[in-house]
Coordinates of C-alpha atoms and ligand atoms in Angstrom, one line a residue:
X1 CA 230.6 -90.8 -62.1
X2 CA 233.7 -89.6 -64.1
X3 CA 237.0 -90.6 -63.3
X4 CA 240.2 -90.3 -65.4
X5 CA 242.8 -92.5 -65.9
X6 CA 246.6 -91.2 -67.0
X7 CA 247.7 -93.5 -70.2
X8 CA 251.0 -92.3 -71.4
X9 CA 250.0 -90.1 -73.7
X10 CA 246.2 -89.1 -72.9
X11 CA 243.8 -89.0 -70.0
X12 CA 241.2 -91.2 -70.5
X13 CA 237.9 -92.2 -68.7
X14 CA 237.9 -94.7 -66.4
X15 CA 234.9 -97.0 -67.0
X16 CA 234.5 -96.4 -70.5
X17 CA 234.9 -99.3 -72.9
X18 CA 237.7 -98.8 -75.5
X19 CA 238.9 -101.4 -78.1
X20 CA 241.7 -99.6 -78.4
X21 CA 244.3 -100.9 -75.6
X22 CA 247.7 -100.8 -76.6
X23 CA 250.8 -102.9 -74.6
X24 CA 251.5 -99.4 -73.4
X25 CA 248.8 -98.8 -71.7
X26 CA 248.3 -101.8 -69.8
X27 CA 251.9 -102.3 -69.0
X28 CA 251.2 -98.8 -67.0
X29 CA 248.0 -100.8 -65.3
X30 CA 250.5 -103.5 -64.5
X31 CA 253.2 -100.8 -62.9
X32 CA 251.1 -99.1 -60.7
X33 CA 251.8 -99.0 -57.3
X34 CA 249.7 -102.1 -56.0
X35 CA 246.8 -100.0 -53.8
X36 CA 246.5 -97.6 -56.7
X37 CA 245.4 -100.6 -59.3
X38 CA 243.0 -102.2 -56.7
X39 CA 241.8 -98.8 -56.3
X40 CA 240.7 -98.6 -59.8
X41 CA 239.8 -101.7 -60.3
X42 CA 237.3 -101.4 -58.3
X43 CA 236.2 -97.9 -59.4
X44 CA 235.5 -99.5 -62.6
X45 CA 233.9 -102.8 -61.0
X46 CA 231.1 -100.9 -59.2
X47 CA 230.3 -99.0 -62.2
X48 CA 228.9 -101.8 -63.6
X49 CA 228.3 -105.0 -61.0
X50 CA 227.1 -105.3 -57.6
X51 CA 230.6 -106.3 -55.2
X52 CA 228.9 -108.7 -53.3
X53 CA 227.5 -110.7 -55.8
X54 CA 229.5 -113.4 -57.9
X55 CA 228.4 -115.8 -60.8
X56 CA 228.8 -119.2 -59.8
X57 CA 229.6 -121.5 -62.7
X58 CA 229.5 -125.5 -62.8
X59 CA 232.4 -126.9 -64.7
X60 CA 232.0 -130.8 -66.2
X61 CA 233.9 -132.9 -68.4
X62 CA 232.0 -134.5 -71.0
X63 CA 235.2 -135.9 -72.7
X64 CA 237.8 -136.4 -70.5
X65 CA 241.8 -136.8 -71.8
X66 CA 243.7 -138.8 -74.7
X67 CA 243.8 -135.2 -76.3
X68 CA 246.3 -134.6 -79.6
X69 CA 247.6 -131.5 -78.9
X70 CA 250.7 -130.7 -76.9
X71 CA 250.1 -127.8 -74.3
X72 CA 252.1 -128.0 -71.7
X73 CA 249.7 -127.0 -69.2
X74 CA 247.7 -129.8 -69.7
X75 CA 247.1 -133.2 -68.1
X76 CA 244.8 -134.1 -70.8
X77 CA 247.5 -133.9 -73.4
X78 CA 248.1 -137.7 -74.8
X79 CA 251.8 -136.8 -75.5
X80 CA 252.2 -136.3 -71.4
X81 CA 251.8 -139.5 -68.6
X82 CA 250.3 -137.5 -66.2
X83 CA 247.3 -140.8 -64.6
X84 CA 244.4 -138.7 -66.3
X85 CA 242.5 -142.0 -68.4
X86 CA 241.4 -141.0 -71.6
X87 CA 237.1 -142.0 -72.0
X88 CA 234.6 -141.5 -74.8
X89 CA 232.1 -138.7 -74.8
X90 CA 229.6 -138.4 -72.6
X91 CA 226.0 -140.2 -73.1
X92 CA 223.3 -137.1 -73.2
X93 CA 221.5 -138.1 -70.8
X94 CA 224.2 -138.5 -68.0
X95 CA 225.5 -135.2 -69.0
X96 CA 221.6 -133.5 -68.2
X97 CA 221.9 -135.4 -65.0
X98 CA 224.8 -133.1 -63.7
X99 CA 223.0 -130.3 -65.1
X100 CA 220.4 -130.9 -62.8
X101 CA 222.6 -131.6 -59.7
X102 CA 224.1 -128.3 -60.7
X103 CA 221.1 -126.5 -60.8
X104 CA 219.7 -127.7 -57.4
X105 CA 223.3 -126.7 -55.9
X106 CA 222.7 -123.1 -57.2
X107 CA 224.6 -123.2 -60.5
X108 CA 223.6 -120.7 -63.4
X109 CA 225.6 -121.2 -65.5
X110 CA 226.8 -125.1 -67.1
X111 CA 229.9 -125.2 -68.8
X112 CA 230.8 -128.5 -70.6
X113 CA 234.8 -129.4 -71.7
X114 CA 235.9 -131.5 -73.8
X115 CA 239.5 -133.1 -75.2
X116 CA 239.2 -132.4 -78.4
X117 CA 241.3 -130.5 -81.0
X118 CA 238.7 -129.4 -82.7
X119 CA 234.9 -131.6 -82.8
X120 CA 234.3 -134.3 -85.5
X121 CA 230.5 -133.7 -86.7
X122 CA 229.2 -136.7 -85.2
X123 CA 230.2 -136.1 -81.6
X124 CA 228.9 -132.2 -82.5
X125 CA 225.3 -133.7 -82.7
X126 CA 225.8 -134.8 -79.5
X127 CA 226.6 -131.4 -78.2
X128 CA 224.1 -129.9 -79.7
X129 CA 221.9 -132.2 -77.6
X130 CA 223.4 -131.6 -74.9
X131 CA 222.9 -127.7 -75.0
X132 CA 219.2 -128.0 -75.9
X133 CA 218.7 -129.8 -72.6
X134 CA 220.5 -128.0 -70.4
X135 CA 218.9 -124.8 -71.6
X136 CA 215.6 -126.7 -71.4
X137 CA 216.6 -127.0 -67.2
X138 CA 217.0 -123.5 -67.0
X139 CA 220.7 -123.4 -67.0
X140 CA 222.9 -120.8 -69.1
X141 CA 225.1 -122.9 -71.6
X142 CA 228.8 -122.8 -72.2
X143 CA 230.6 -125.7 -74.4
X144 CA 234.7 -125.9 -75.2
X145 CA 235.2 -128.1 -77.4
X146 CA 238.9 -127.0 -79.6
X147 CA 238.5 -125.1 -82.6
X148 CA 235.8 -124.5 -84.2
X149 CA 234.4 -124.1 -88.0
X150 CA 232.2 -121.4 -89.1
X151 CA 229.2 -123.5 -89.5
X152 CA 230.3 -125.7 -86.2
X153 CA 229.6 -122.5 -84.8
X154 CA 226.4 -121.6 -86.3
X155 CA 225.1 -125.1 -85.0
X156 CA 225.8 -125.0 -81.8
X157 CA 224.5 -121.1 -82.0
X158 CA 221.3 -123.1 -83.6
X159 CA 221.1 -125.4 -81.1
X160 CA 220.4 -122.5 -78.5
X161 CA 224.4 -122.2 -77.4
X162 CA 225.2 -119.2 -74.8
X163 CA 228.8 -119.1 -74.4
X164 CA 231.7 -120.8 -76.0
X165 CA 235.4 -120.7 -73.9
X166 CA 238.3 -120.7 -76.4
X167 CA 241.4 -119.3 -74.0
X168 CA 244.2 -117.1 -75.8
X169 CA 246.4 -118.5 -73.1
X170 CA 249.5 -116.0 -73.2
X171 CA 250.7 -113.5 -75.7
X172 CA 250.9 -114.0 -79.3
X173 CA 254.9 -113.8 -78.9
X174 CA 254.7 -116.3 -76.2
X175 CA 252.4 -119.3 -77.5
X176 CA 255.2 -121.3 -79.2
X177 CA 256.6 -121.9 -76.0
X178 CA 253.2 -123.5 -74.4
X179 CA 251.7 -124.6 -77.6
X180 CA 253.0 -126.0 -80.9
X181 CA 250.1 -128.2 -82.2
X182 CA 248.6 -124.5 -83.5
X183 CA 249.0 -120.7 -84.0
X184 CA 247.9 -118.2 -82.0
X185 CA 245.8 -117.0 -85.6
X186 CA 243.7 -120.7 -85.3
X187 CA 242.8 -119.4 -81.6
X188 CA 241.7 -115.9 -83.4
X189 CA 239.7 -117.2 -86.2
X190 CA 237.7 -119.4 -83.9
X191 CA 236.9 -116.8 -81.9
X192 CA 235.9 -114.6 -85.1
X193 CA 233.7 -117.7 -85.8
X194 CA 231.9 -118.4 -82.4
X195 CA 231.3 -114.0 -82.6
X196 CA 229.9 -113.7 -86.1
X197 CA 227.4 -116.6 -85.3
X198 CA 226.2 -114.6 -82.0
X199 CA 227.1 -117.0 -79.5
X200 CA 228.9 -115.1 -76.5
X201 CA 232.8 -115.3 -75.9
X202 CA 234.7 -116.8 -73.0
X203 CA 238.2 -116.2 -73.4
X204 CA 241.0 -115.5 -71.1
X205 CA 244.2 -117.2 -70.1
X206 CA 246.9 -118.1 -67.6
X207 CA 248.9 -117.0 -65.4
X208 CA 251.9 -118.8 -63.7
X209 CA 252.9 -120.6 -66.6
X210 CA 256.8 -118.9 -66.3
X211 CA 255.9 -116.1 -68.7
X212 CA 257.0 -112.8 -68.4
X213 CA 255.1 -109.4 -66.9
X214 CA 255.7 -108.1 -71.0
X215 CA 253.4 -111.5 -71.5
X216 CA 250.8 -111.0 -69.3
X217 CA 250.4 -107.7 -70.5
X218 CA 250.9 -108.7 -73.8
X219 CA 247.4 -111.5 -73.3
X220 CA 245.2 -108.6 -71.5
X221 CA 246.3 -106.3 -74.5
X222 CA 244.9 -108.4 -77.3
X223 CA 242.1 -109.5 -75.2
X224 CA 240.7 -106.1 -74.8
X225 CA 241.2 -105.5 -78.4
X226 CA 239.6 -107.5 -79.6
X227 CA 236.6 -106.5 -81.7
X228 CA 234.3 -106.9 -79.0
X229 CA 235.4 -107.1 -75.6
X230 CA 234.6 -111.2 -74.5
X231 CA 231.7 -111.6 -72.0
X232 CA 233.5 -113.7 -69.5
X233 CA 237.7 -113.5 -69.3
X234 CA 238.5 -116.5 -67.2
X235 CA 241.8 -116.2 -65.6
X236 CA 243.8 -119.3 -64.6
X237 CA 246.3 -119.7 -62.6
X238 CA 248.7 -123.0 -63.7
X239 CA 247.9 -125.7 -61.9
X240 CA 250.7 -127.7 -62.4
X241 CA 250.2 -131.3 -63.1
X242 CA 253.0 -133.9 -62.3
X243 CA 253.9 -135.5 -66.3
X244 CA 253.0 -131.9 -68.0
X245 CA 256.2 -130.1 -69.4
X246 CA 255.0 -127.2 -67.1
X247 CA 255.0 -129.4 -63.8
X248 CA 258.1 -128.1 -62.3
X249 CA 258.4 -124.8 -62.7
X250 CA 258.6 -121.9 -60.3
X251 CA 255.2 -121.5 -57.9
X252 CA 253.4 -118.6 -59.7
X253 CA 253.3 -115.1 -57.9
X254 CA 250.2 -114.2 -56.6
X255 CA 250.6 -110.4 -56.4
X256 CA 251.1 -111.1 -60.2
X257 CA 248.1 -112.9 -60.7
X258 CA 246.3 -110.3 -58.6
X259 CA 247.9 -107.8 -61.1
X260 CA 246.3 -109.8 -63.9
X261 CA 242.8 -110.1 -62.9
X262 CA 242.7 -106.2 -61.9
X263 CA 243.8 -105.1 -65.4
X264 CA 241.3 -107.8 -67.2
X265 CA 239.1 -106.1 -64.6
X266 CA 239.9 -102.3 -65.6
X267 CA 240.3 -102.6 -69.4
X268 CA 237.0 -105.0 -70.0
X269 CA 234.8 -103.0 -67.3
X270 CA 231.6 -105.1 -68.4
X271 CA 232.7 -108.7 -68.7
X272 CA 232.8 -111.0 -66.4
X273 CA 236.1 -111.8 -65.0
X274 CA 236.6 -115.3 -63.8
X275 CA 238.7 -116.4 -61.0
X276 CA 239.0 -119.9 -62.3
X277 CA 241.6 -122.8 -62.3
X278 CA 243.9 -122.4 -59.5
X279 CA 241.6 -121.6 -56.3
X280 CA 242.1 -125.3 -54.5
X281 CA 245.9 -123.6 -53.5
X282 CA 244.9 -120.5 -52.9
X283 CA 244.2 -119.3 -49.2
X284 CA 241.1 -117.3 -48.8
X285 CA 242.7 -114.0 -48.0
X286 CA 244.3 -114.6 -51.6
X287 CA 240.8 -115.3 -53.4
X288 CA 239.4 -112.3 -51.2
X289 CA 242.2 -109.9 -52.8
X290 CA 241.2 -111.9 -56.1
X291 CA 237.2 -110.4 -55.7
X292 CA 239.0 -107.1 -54.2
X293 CA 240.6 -106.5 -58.0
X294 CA 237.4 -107.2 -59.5
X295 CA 236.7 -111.1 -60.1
X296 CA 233.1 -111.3 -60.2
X297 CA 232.9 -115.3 -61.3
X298 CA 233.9 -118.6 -60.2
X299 CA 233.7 -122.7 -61.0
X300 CA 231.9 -124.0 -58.2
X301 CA 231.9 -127.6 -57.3
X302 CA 234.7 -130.3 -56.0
X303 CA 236.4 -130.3 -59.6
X304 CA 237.6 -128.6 -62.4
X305 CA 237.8 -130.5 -65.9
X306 CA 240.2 -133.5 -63.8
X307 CA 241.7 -131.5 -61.4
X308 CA 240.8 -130.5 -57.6
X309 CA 238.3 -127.6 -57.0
X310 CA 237.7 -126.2 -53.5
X311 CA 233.9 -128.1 -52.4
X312 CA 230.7 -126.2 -51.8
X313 CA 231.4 -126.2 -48.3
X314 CA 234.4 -124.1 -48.4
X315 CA 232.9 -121.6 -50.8
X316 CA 230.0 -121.2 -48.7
X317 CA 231.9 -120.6 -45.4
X318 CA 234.2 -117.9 -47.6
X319 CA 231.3 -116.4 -49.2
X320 CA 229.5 -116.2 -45.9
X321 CA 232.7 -114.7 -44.1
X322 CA 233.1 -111.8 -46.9
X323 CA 229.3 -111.1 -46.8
X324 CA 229.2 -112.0 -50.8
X325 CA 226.1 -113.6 -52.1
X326 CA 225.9 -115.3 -55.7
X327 CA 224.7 -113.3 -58.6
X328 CA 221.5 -114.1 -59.8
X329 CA 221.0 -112.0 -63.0
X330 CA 223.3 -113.6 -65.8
X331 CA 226.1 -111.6 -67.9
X332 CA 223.5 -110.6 -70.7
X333 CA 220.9 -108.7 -68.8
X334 CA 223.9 -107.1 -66.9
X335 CA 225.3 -106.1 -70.5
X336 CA 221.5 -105.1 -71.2
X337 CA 221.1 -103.1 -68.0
X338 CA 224.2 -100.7 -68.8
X339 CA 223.1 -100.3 -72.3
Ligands
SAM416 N1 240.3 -128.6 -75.6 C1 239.7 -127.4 -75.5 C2 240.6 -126.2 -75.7 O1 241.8 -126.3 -75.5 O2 240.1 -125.1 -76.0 C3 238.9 -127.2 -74.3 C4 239.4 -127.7 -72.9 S1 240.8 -126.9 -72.3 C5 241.2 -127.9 -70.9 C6 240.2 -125.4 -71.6 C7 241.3 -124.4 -70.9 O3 241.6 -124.9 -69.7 C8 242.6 -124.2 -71.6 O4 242.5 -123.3 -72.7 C9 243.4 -123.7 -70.5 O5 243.4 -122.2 -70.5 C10 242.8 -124.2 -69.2 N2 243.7 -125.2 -68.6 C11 244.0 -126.5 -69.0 N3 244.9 -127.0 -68.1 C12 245.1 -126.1 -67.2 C13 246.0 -126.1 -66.0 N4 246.8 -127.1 -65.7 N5 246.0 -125.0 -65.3 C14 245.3 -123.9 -65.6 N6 244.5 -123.9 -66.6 C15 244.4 -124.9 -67.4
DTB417 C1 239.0 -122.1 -68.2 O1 239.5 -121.0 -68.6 N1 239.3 -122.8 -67.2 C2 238.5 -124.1 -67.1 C3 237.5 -123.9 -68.2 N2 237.9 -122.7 -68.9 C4 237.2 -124.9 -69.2 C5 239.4 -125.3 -67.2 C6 240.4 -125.4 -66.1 C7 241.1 -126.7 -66.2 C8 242.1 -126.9 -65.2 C9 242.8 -128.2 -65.3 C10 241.9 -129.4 -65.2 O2 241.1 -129.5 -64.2 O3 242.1 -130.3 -66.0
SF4_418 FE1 243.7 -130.6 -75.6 FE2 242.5 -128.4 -74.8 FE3 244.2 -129.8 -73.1 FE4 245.2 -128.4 -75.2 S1 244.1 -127.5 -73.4 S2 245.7 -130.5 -74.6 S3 243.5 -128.7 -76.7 S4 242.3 -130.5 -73.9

């Protein structure tokens, strides 16, 4: 199937993958009339995935809080009182414990968080312990552990790594305001490191955080330029946290959001897009508009890294009312089955 989208300046095919996005041409995603940009959303989605079907994800925390850095999204920041207790790592063997209560709840993919600002190499043995058990259940691995070395990454790819998350967050333009601990170039050259040693990217942002439309467009823009487009773009929406510097801001807008996920959705046509923080307080007709604009991925399970996450039961009784099933075949032999 050929379609053609209008950029601008050229018509280009809708589907096709393109490194080449400029803030022009997604700030004309984002202005399309609403029914228009679902509609091609989901030209693009069914080029490439099944509707019905969406990857089901189980999120843990293996380190939970005390964290040095300051963004103000988050209630594991040390610098913010927001109740979240700050504990050690993990032991390996309670960590492979959830993977297998994951597993048996229908996970495939387990994704383990931790508060760091980058990993010391000690606690990266650990990881890389972690990872070879989990894979050893069956499971697809993700870790997110701060930035990252080149050999860090090379260890954890060694240690039989899937997927590492590492969130752009916003636009480049707009990262001073969340973030000052780093630069939006120390997001970047992890990124470059987790890619050149072969692990897969997860990488994405948030939405709701009191940024502009320019910044939205700005975070979808350098996401889909990036030199390879990442496997799974998880998009947040802010939960705010009583004690974070973000806590009291305006309620984010959903149609926004919606906006968000159906651009990641258009201009990244093969990755996964992740509806992810942010479903607890969001009705179902909300998260069936989010699937509608092409989300094909969720965190399933009663919470997030510290935060609420709607339970199994509610998923299920959405899932069953939309008629959507979870997706069985992971990212890569989707990836392998367009090629
Ligand atoms: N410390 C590591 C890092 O920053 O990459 C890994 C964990 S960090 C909690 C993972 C991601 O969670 C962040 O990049 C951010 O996008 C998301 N996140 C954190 N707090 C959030 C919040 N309150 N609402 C939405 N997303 C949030
Ligand atoms: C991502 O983009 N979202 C997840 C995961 N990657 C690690 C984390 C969401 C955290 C929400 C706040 C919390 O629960 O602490
Ligand atoms: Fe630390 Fe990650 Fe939270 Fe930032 S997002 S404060 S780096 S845990």
């Amino acid at each position: 199937m050929t379609v053609t989208i209008d950029t601008p300046h050229q018509t280009r095919t809708l589907g096709a993958l393109r490194y080449d996005w400029t803030r022009e041409d997604v700030r004309a995603l984002f202005a399309r009339p609403f029914p228009e940009l679902l509609f091609r959303a989901q030209q693009v989605h069914r080029m490439y995935f099944d509707p019905t079907e969406v990857q089901i994800s189980t999120l843990l925390s293996i380190k939970t809080g005390g964290c040095p850095e300051d963004c103000a999204y988050c209630p594991q920041s040390a610098r913010y009182d927001t109740g979240v207790e700050a504990s050690r790592l993990m032991s390996v063997e309670a960590v492979l414990a959830e993977a297998r209560t994951a597993k048996a709840a229908g996970a495939g993919r387990f994704c383990m968080g931790a508060a760091w600002r980058s990993p010391k190499d000690r606690d990266l043995d650990s990881v890389c312990r972690m990872v070879e058990g989990v894979r050893a259940l069956g499971l697809e691995t993700c870790v997110t552990l701060g930035m990252l070395e080149a050999e860090q990454a090379q260890r954890l790819k060694a240690a039989g790594l899937d997927y590492y998350n590492h969130n752009l967050d916003t636009a480049p333009e707009d990262y001073g305001r969340i973030i000052s601990t780093r630069i939006y170039q120390d997001r970047l050259d992890t990124l470059a490191h987790v890619r050149d040693a072969g692990i897969a990217v997860c990488c994405g942002g948030i939405v709701g955080m009191g940024e502009t439309r320019e910044d939205r467009v700005g975070l979808i823009a350098t996401l889909a330029s990036l030199p390879a487009h990442p496997e799974s773009v998880p998009i947040n929406m802010l939960v705010q946290v009583a004690g974070t510097p973000l806590a009291t801001g305006g309620k984010p807008d959903l149609i926004e959001f919606v906006r968000t996920i159906a651009a990641a959705r258009i201009t990244m046509p093969q990755s996964m897009v992740r509806l992810s923080a942010g479903r607890e307080d969001m009705s179902e007709e909300a998260q069936a508009l989010c699937f509608l604009a092409g989300a094909n991925s969720i965190f399933y399970g009663e919470k997030l890294l510290t935060t609420p996450n709607p339970g199994a039961t509610r998923d299920r009784a959405l899932f069953d009312k939309l008629g959507m099933v979870a997706m069985h075949r992971s990212s890569s032999d989707m990836t392998q089955a367009a090629e």
